mmCIF file of C-alpha atoms and ligand atoms in Angstrom:
data_model
loop_
_atom_site.group_PDB
_atom_site.id
_atom_site.type_symbol
_atom_site.label_atom_id
_atom_site.label_comp_id
_atom_site.label_asym_id
_atom_site.label_seq_id
_atom_site.Cartn_x
_atom_site.Cartn_y
_atom_site.Cartn_z
ATOM 1 C CA MET N 1189 6.163 9.082 26.156
ATOM 2 C CA PRO N 1190 5.806 12.801 27.033
ATOM 3 C CA ALA N 1191 2.869 14.674 25.586
ATOM 4 C CA ASP N 1192 3.624 16.546 22.416
ATOM 5 C CA VAL N 1193 4.073 20.055 23.754
ATOM 6 C CA THR N 1194 4.328 21.535 20.282
ATOM 7 C CA GLN N 1195 0.708 20.766 19.559
ATOM 8 C CA ALA N 1196 -2.108 22.129 21.708
ATOM 9 C CA PRO N 1197 -5.199 19.930 22.111
ATOM 10 C CA SER N 1198 -7.222 22.308 19.949
ATOM 11 C CA ALA N 1199 -4.686 22.008 17.132
ATOM 12 C CA LEU N 1200 -4.856 18.217 17.330
ATOM 13 C CA HIS N 1201 -8.623 18.443 17.275
ATOM 14 C CA ALA N 1202 -8.523 20.618 14.157
ATOM 15 C CA GLU N 1203 -6.130 18.135 12.559
ATOM 16 C CA THR N 1204 -8.456 15.259 13.357
ATOM 17 C CA GLU N 1205 -11.451 17.047 11.889
ATOM 18 C CA GLY N 1206 -9.517 17.941 8.739
ATOM 19 C CA ILE N 1207 -8.459 14.334 8.181
ATOM 20 C CA ARG N 1208 -11.953 13.075 9.002
ATOM 21 C CA GLU N 1209 -13.404 15.419 6.383
ATOM 22 C CA ARG N 1210 -10.918 14.372 3.673
ATOM 23 C CA LEU N 1211 -11.431 10.695 4.495
ATOM 24 C CA ARG N 1212 -15.152 11.208 4.104
ATOM 25 C CA ALA N 1213 -14.628 12.919 0.739
ATOM 26 C CA VAL N 1214 -12.374 10.088 -0.486
ATOM 27 C CA ARG N 1215 -14.869 7.441 0.636
ATOM 28 C CA GLU N 1216 -17.582 9.318 -1.209
ATOM 29 C CA ARG N 1217 -15.464 9.310 -4.376
ATOM 30 C CA ILE N 1218 -14.903 5.568 -3.904
ATOM 31 C CA ASP N 1219 -18.647 4.974 -3.480
ATOM 32 C CA THR N 1220 -19.441 7.018 -6.579
ATOM 33 C CA ALA N 1221 -16.833 5.171 -8.635
ATOM 34 C CA CYS N 1222 -18.215 1.837 -7.419
ATOM 35 C CA ARG N 1223 -21.777 2.815 -8.303
ATOM 36 C CA SER N 1224 -20.776 3.875 -11.811
ATOM 37 C CA ALA N 1225 -18.993 0.575 -12.242
ATOM 38 C CA GLY N 1226 -21.906 -1.424 -10.845
ATOM 39 C CA ARG N 1227 -19.758 -2.600 -7.947
ATOM 40 C CA ASP N 1228 -20.402 -2.937 -4.222
ATOM 41 C CA PRO N 1229 -18.396 -0.273 -2.291
ATOM 42 C CA GLY N 1230 -17.759 -2.948 0.341
ATOM 43 C CA GLU N 1231 -15.447 -4.654 -2.149
ATOM 44 C CA VAL N 1232 -12.948 -1.784 -2.102
ATOM 45 C CA ARG N 1233 -10.624 -1.208 0.835
ATOM 46 C CA LEU N 1234 -9.168 2.263 1.316
ATOM 47 C CA LEU N 1235 -5.530 2.054 2.408
ATOM 48 C CA PRO N 1236 -4.401 5.475 3.670
ATOM 49 C CA VAL N 1237 -0.770 6.056 2.685
ATOM 50 C CA SER N 1238 1.078 7.930 5.413
ATOM 51 C CA LYS N 1239 4.659 8.318 4.172
ATOM 52 C CA THR N 1240 6.206 11.635 5.353
ATOM 53 C CA VAL N 1241 3.218 12.236 7.675
ATOM 54 C CA SER N 1242 4.308 12.851 11.277
ATOM 55 C CA GLU N 1243 3.428 10.605 14.200
ATOM 56 C CA THR N 1244 1.412 13.457 15.704
ATOM 57 C CA ARG N 1245 -0.762 13.725 12.626
ATOM 58 C CA LEU N 1246 -1.100 9.945 12.501
ATOM 59 C CA ARG N 1247 -2.556 10.004 16.001
ATOM 60 C CA ALA N 1248 -5.140 12.404 14.656
ATOM 61 C CA ALA N 1249 -5.709 10.047 11.721
ATOM 62 C CA TRP N 1250 -6.322 7.175 14.122
ATOM 63 C CA VAL N 1251 -8.863 9.268 16.047
ATOM 64 C CA ALA N 1252 -10.469 10.089 12.682
ATOM 65 C CA GLY N 1253 -10.897 6.371 12.053
ATOM 66 C CA CYS N 1254 -7.787 5.128 10.192
ATOM 67 C CA ARG N 1255 -6.921 1.560 11.237
ATOM 68 C CA TRP N 1256 -4.575 0.699 8.372
ATOM 69 C CA LEU N 1257 -1.589 2.797 7.300
ATOM 70 C CA GLY N 1258 0.530 2.212 4.213
ATOM 71 C CA GLU N 1259 4.204 3.157 4.281
ATOM 72 C CA ASN N 1260 6.746 3.059 1.491
ATOM 73 C CA LYS N 1261 9.950 2.783 3.532
ATOM 74 C CA VAL N 1262 10.545 0.205 6.229
ATOM 75 C CA GLN N 1263 12.639 2.395 8.525
ATOM 76 C CA GLU N 1264 10.047 5.133 8.562
ATOM 77 C CA ALA N 1265 7.261 2.608 9.102
ATOM 78 C CA GLN N 1266 9.073 0.929 11.974
ATOM 79 C CA ARG N 1267 9.749 4.239 13.707
ATOM 80 C CA LYS N 1268 6.046 5.106 13.506
ATOM 81 C CA TRP N 1269 4.953 1.623 14.571
ATOM 82 C CA GLN N 1270 7.066 2.020 17.716
ATOM 83 C CA ALA N 1271 5.820 5.538 18.443
ATOM 84 C CA LEU N 1272 2.167 4.603 17.933
ATOM 85 C CA GLY N 1273 2.245 1.205 19.622
ATOM 86 C CA ASP N 1274 -0.346 2.342 22.182
ATOM 87 C CA LEU N 1275 -3.078 2.790 19.543
ATOM 88 C CA PRO N 1276 -5.300 -0.310 19.429
ATOM 89 C CA ASP N 1277 -5.970 -2.141 16.160
ATOM 90 C CA LEU N 1278 -3.586 -0.067 14.058
ATOM 91 C CA ARG N 1279 -2.125 -2.126 11.195
ATOM 92 C CA TRP N 1280 0.797 -1.482 8.911
ATOM 93 C CA SER N 1281 1.100 -2.235 5.226
ATOM 94 C CA ILE N 1282 4.480 -1.912 3.512
ATOM 95 C CA ILE N 1283 3.868 -0.839 -0.071
ATOM 96 C CA GLY N 1284 7.380 -0.006 -1.288
ATOM 97 C CA HIS N 1285 10.291 -1.988 -2.666
ATOM 98 C CA LEU N 1286 12.119 -3.962 0.020
ATOM 99 C CA GLN N 1287 15.748 -4.924 0.224
ATOM 100 C CA THR N 1288 16.385 -8.438 1.478
ATOM 101 C CA ASN N 1289 18.286 -7.155 4.503
ATOM 102 C CA LYS N 1290 15.123 -5.373 5.715
ATOM 103 C CA ALA N 1291 13.060 -8.585 5.761
ATOM 104 C CA ARG N 1292 13.703 -9.024 9.468
ATOM 105 C CA ASP N 1293 12.129 -5.667 10.322
ATOM 106 C CA VAL N 1294 9.072 -6.269 8.166
ATOM 107 C CA ALA N 1295 8.589 -9.730 9.675
ATOM 108 C CA ARG N 1296 8.535 -8.157 13.118
ATOM 109 C CA PHE N 1297 5.761 -5.621 12.770
ATOM 110 C CA ALA N 1298 4.074 -5.458 9.367
ATOM 111 C CA ASP N 1299 0.627 -6.929 8.783
ATOM 112 C CA GLU N 1300 0.849 -6.771 5.009
ATOM 113 C CA PHE N 1301 3.493 -6.433 2.315
ATOM 114 C CA GLN N 1302 2.397 -5.329 -1.123
ATOM 115 C CA ALA N 1303 5.648 -5.220 -3.083
ATOM 116 C CA LEU N 1304 6.825 -8.833 -3.237
ATOM 117 C CA ASP N 1305 8.806 -9.270 -6.440
ATOM 118 C CA SER N 1306 11.591 -11.787 -5.883
ATOM 119 C CA ILE N 1307 12.056 -15.303 -4.549
ATOM 120 C CA ARG N 1308 15.152 -14.214 -2.671
ATOM 121 C CA LEU N 1309 13.005 -11.774 -0.746
ATOM 122 C CA ALA N 1310 10.285 -14.395 -0.226
ATOM 123 C CA GLU N 1311 12.916 -16.714 1.274
ATOM 124 C CA ALA N 1312 14.222 -14.023 3.596
ATOM 125 C CA LEU N 1313 10.728 -13.073 4.740
ATOM 126 C CA GLU N 1314 9.732 -16.691 5.279
ATOM 127 C CA ARG N 1315 12.808 -17.378 7.404
ATOM 128 C CA ARG N 1316 12.257 -14.305 9.579
ATOM 129 C CA LEU N 1317 8.518 -14.877 9.893
ATOM 130 C CA GLN N 1318 9.127 -18.428 11.050
ATOM 131 C CA MET N 1319 11.487 -17.101 13.718
ATOM 132 C CA GLU N 1320 8.882 -14.587 14.862
ATOM 133 C CA GLY N 1321 6.065 -17.139 14.701
ATOM 134 C CA ARG N 1322 4.097 -14.806 12.463
ATOM 135 C CA GLY N 1323 2.439 -14.827 9.053
ATOM 136 C CA LEU N 1324 2.259 -11.997 6.554
ATOM 137 C CA ASP N 1325 -0.347 -11.079 3.941
ATOM 138 C CA VAL N 1326 1.425 -10.461 0.640
ATOM 139 C CA PHE N 1327 0.673 -8.997 -2.758
ATOM 140 C CA VAL N 1328 2.892 -9.724 -5.737
ATOM 141 C CA GLN N 1329 3.949 -6.472 -7.408
ATOM 142 C CA VAL N 1330 3.672 -6.430 -11.186
ATOM 143 C CA ASN N 1331 5.253 -3.945 -13.568
ATOM 144 C CA THR N 1332 2.303 -3.207 -15.847
ATOM 145 C CA SER N 1333 3.709 -0.041 -17.406
ATOM 146 C CA GLY N 1334 6.781 -1.526 -19.047
ATOM 147 C CA GLU N 1335 8.922 1.240 -17.542
ATOM 148 C CA ALA N 1336 12.411 0.108 -16.678
ATOM 149 C CA SER N 1337 12.405 2.294 -13.564
ATOM 150 C CA LYS N 1338 9.440 0.527 -11.992
ATOM 151 C CA PHE N 1339 9.807 -2.350 -9.594
ATOM 152 C CA GLY N 1340 7.735 -5.482 -9.929
ATOM 153 C CA LEU N 1341 7.654 -8.644 -12.018
ATOM 154 C CA GLU N 1342 7.005 -8.632 -15.721
ATOM 155 C CA PRO N 1343 3.455 -9.955 -16.266
ATOM 156 C CA ASP N 1344 4.812 -13.020 -18.076
ATOM 157 C CA ALA N 1345 6.897 -13.964 -15.057
ATOM 158 C CA VAL N 1346 3.948 -14.006 -12.633
ATOM 159 C CA PRO N 1347 2.562 -17.549 -13.176
ATOM 160 C CA GLY N 1348 5.953 -19.161 -12.553
ATOM 161 C CA PHE N 1349 6.568 -16.916 -9.568
ATOM 162 C CA LEU N 1350 3.243 -17.906 -7.985
ATOM 163 C CA ARG N 1351 4.122 -21.588 -8.354
ATOM 164 C CA GLU N 1352 7.388 -21.025 -6.496
ATOM 165 C CA LEU N 1353 5.648 -18.990 -3.815
ATOM 166 C CA LYS N 1354 3.740 -22.062 -2.648
ATOM 167 C CA ALA N 1355 6.898 -23.182 -0.869
ATOM 168 C CA PHE N 1356 6.556 -20.334 1.673
ATOM 169 C CA PRO N 1357 3.668 -21.050 4.062
ATOM 170 C CA ALA N 1358 4.167 -17.927 6.203
ATOM 171 C CA LEU N 1359 3.458 -15.770 3.149
ATOM 172 C CA ARG N 1360 -0.313 -15.619 2.680
ATOM 173 C CA LEU N 1361 -0.896 -14.621 -0.913
ATOM 174 C CA LYS N 1362 -3.739 -12.104 -1.210
ATOM 175 C CA GLY N 1363 -3.393 -10.885 -4.782
ATOM 176 C CA LEU N 1364 -1.552 -8.546 -7.122
ATOM 177 C CA MET N 1365 -0.397 -4.940 -6.853
ATOM 178 C CA THR N 1366 0.742 -2.396 -9.413
ATOM 179 C CA LEU N 1367 1.727 1.225 -9.881
ATOM 180 C CA ALA N 1368 0.296 2.609 -13.099
ATOM 181 C CA LEU N 1369 2.167 4.806 -15.519
ATOM 182 C CA PHE N 1370 2.519 8.364 -14.189
ATOM 183 C CA SER N 1371 0.752 10.037 -17.057
ATOM 184 C CA SER N 1372 -2.085 12.415 -17.815
ATOM 185 C CA ASP N 1373 -3.085 10.040 -20.625
ATOM 186 C CA ALA N 1374 -6.043 8.243 -19.007
ATOM 187 C CA ASP N 1375 -6.018 5.490 -21.631
ATOM 188 C CA ALA N 1376 -2.408 4.639 -20.900
ATOM 189 C CA VAL N 1377 -3.120 4.539 -17.158
ATOM 190 C CA ARG N 1378 -6.217 2.409 -17.735
ATOM 191 C CA ASP N 1379 -4.151 -0.061 -19.779
ATOM 192 C CA CYS N 1380 -1.964 -0.709 -16.716
ATOM 193 C CA PHE N 1381 -4.987 -1.456 -14.530
ATOM 194 C CA ARG N 1382 -6.513 -3.675 -17.225
ATOM 195 C CA CYS N 1383 -3.270 -5.567 -17.522
ATOM 196 C CA LEU N 1384 -3.332 -6.415 -13.797
ATOM 197 C CA HIS N 1385 -6.997 -7.435 -13.917
ATOM 198 C CA ARG N 1386 -6.474 -9.663 -16.967
ATOM 199 C CA LEU N 1387 -3.460 -11.228 -15.327
ATOM 200 C CA ARG N 1388 -5.585 -12.227 -12.344
ATOM 201 C CA GLU N 1389 -8.249 -13.728 -14.594
ATOM 202 C CA ARG N 1390 -5.917 -15.841 -16.665
ATOM 203 C CA THR N 1391 -3.373 -16.926 -14.050
ATOM 204 C CA PRO N 1392 -3.923 -20.271 -12.325
ATOM 205 C CA GLY N 1393 -3.490 -20.286 -8.570
ATOM 206 C CA LEU N 1394 -5.216 -16.981 -7.837
ATOM 207 C CA ASP N 1395 -8.663 -18.370 -6.982
ATOM 208 C CA ASP N 1396 -8.154 -17.572 -3.309
ATOM 209 C CA ALA N 1397 -6.029 -14.483 -3.928
ATOM 210 C CA ARG N 1398 -8.393 -12.125 -5.717
ATOM 211 C CA GLU N 1399 -7.149 -8.769 -4.447
ATOM 212 C CA LEU N 1400 -6.045 -6.114 -6.923
ATOM 213 C CA SER N 1401 -4.187 -3.231 -5.241
ATOM 214 C CA MET N 1402 -4.158 -0.418 -7.772
ATOM 215 C CA GLY N 1403 -5.007 3.272 -7.886
ATOM 216 C CA MET N 1404 -3.736 6.285 -5.920
ATOM 217 C CA SER N 1405 -5.038 9.817 -5.227
ATOM 218 C CA GLY N 1406 -4.918 10.823 -8.877
ATOM 219 C CA ASP N 1407 -6.298 7.712 -10.513
ATOM 220 C CA PHE N 1408 -8.250 5.560 -8.079
ATOM 221 C CA GLU N 1409 -11.626 6.080 -9.782
ATOM 222 C CA LEU N 1410 -10.151 4.660 -12.965
ATOM 223 C CA ALA N 1411 -8.659 1.763 -10.985
ATOM 224 C CA ILE N 1412 -12.024 0.999 -9.377
ATOM 225 C CA ALA N 1413 -13.663 0.974 -12.805
ATOM 226 C CA GLU N 1414 -11.072 -1.642 -13.792
ATOM 227 C CA GLY N 1415 -11.597 -3.826 -10.724
ATOM 228 C CA ALA N 1416 -9.393 -2.509 -7.887
ATOM 229 C CA THR N 1417 -10.145 -4.043 -4.481
ATOM 230 C CA VAL N 1418 -7.546 -1.956 -2.604
ATOM 231 C CA VAL N 1419 -6.788 1.697 -3.366
ATOM 232 C CA ARG N 1420 -3.685 3.313 -1.857
ATOM 233 C CA VAL N 1421 -4.425 6.963 -1.150
ATOM 234 C CA GLY N 1422 -1.976 9.465 0.358
ATOM 235 C CA THR N 1423 -2.208 13.099 -0.681
ATOM 236 C CA ALA N 1424 -6.005 13.153 -1.018
ATOM 237 C CA ILE N 1425 -6.166 12.352 2.715
ATOM 238 C CA PHE N 1426 -3.046 13.923 4.207
ATOM 239 C CA GLY N 1427 -2.293 16.737 1.752
ATOM 240 C CA ALA N 1428 0.759 17.309 -0.437
ATOM 241 C CA ARG N 1429 4.011 15.719 0.717
ATOM 242 C CA PRO N 1430 6.977 17.941 1.616
ATOM 243 C CA THR N 1431 9.458 15.668 -0.144
ATOM 244 C CA ARG N 1432 9.768 14.825 -3.789
ATOM 245 C CA ASP N 1433 8.240 11.523 -4.810
ATOM 246 C CA SER N 1434 11.511 10.648 -6.519
ATOM 247 C CA ASP N 1435 12.839 10.049 -2.987
ATOM 248 C CA TYR N 1436 10.359 7.180 -2.754
ATOM 249 C CA TRP N 1437 10.212 5.985 -6.337
ATOM 250 C CA PRO N 1438 13.751 5.721 -7.657
ATOM 251 C CA GLY N 1439 13.937 6.751 -11.261
ATOM 252 C CA GLU N 1440 10.817 8.914 -11.255
ATOM 253 C CA PRO N 1441 11.283 12.368 -12.694
ATOM 254 C CA SER N 1442 10.652 14.647 -9.744
ATOM 255 C CA ALA N 1443 7.483 16.612 -10.255
ATOM 256 C CA GLY N 1444 7.644 18.350 -6.888
ATOM 257 C CA ALA N 1445 5.432 17.462 -3.970
ATOM 258 C CA THR N 1446 2.358 16.651 -5.969
ATOM 259 C CA GLY N 1447 0.356 13.503 -5.962
HETATM 260 C C1 PLP M 128 2.899 7.211 -1.998
HETATM 261 C C2 PLP M 128 2.281 6.002 -2.591
HETATM 262 C C3 PLP M 128 0.908 5.962 -2.881
HETATM 263 C C4 PLP M 128 -0.044 7.118 -2.623
HETATM 264 O O1 PLP M 128 0.152 8.153 -3.528
HETATM 265 P P1 PLP M 128 -0.795 9.446 -3.543
HETATM 266 O O2 PLP M 128 -0.642 9.973 -4.899
HETATM 267 O O3 PLP M 128 -0.282 10.355 -2.497
HETATM 268 O O4 PLP M 128 -2.174 8.994 -3.249
HETATM 269 C C5 PLP M 128 0.403 4.780 -3.423
HETATM 270 N N1 PLP M 128 1.193 3.712 -3.670
HETATM 271 C C6 PLP M 128 2.503 3.722 -3.398
HETATM 272 C C7 PLP M 128 3.312 2.511 -3.695
HETATM 273 C C8 PLP M 128 3.094 4.862 -2.860
HETATM 274 O O5 PLP M 128 4.405 4.860 -2.582
#
């Protein structure tokens, strides 16, 4: 691949330093939130979310220390995976809703899928993973906000879903994932995180799948207080996105490129 002539080495260096600094600030916020909650910071994984961020900037992110990247859309993720295939140890987590016909692509390159919410999709992934000879770490997405526009299973449907999931050995269940209500009402947001935590505690079959993926740039401290083990952070690391979030979350009122 030709060098990126649009970006001088000094610009890439500045980009790297900027990302390094914001990563450091986010990790510090995570550590502080863990301390206030009496938790070990080693229990919380930071998943940088790189949707809309260019391949050039993602190279800088890799230099700054990012080894996991979360992407919402499969096509975008696959394009970046191909372009950045020379970077060692870089892993890809798909965190957005997946159509069954995209299972083949995910099975090919993703290391983790956080938005599993149907048996049809589990079947498609299993079939493709078997063909590729691969396994995939999965999180079951739960709709904890009660909003019709959100993807994910209703909490009541989770125990039955987990029983069915046992039939798919290539899918390695890691835990649960949710998107909280988009609201400035901290109590309402906290209720979503509590719902996911409670669900893990009272659902049989999750003894070896303890992960709770919850919390984003605007609410990850709250999520950590409620037991998050994975926080998905985009704008606090990479800056505001140029596209509206409604392009990624169907049904969301578009609030501009904020996060
Ligand atoms: C974009 C996205 C995030 C990160 O959001 P920020 O507010 O930018 O931190 C987290 N989770 C999912 C599912 C996303 O699509």
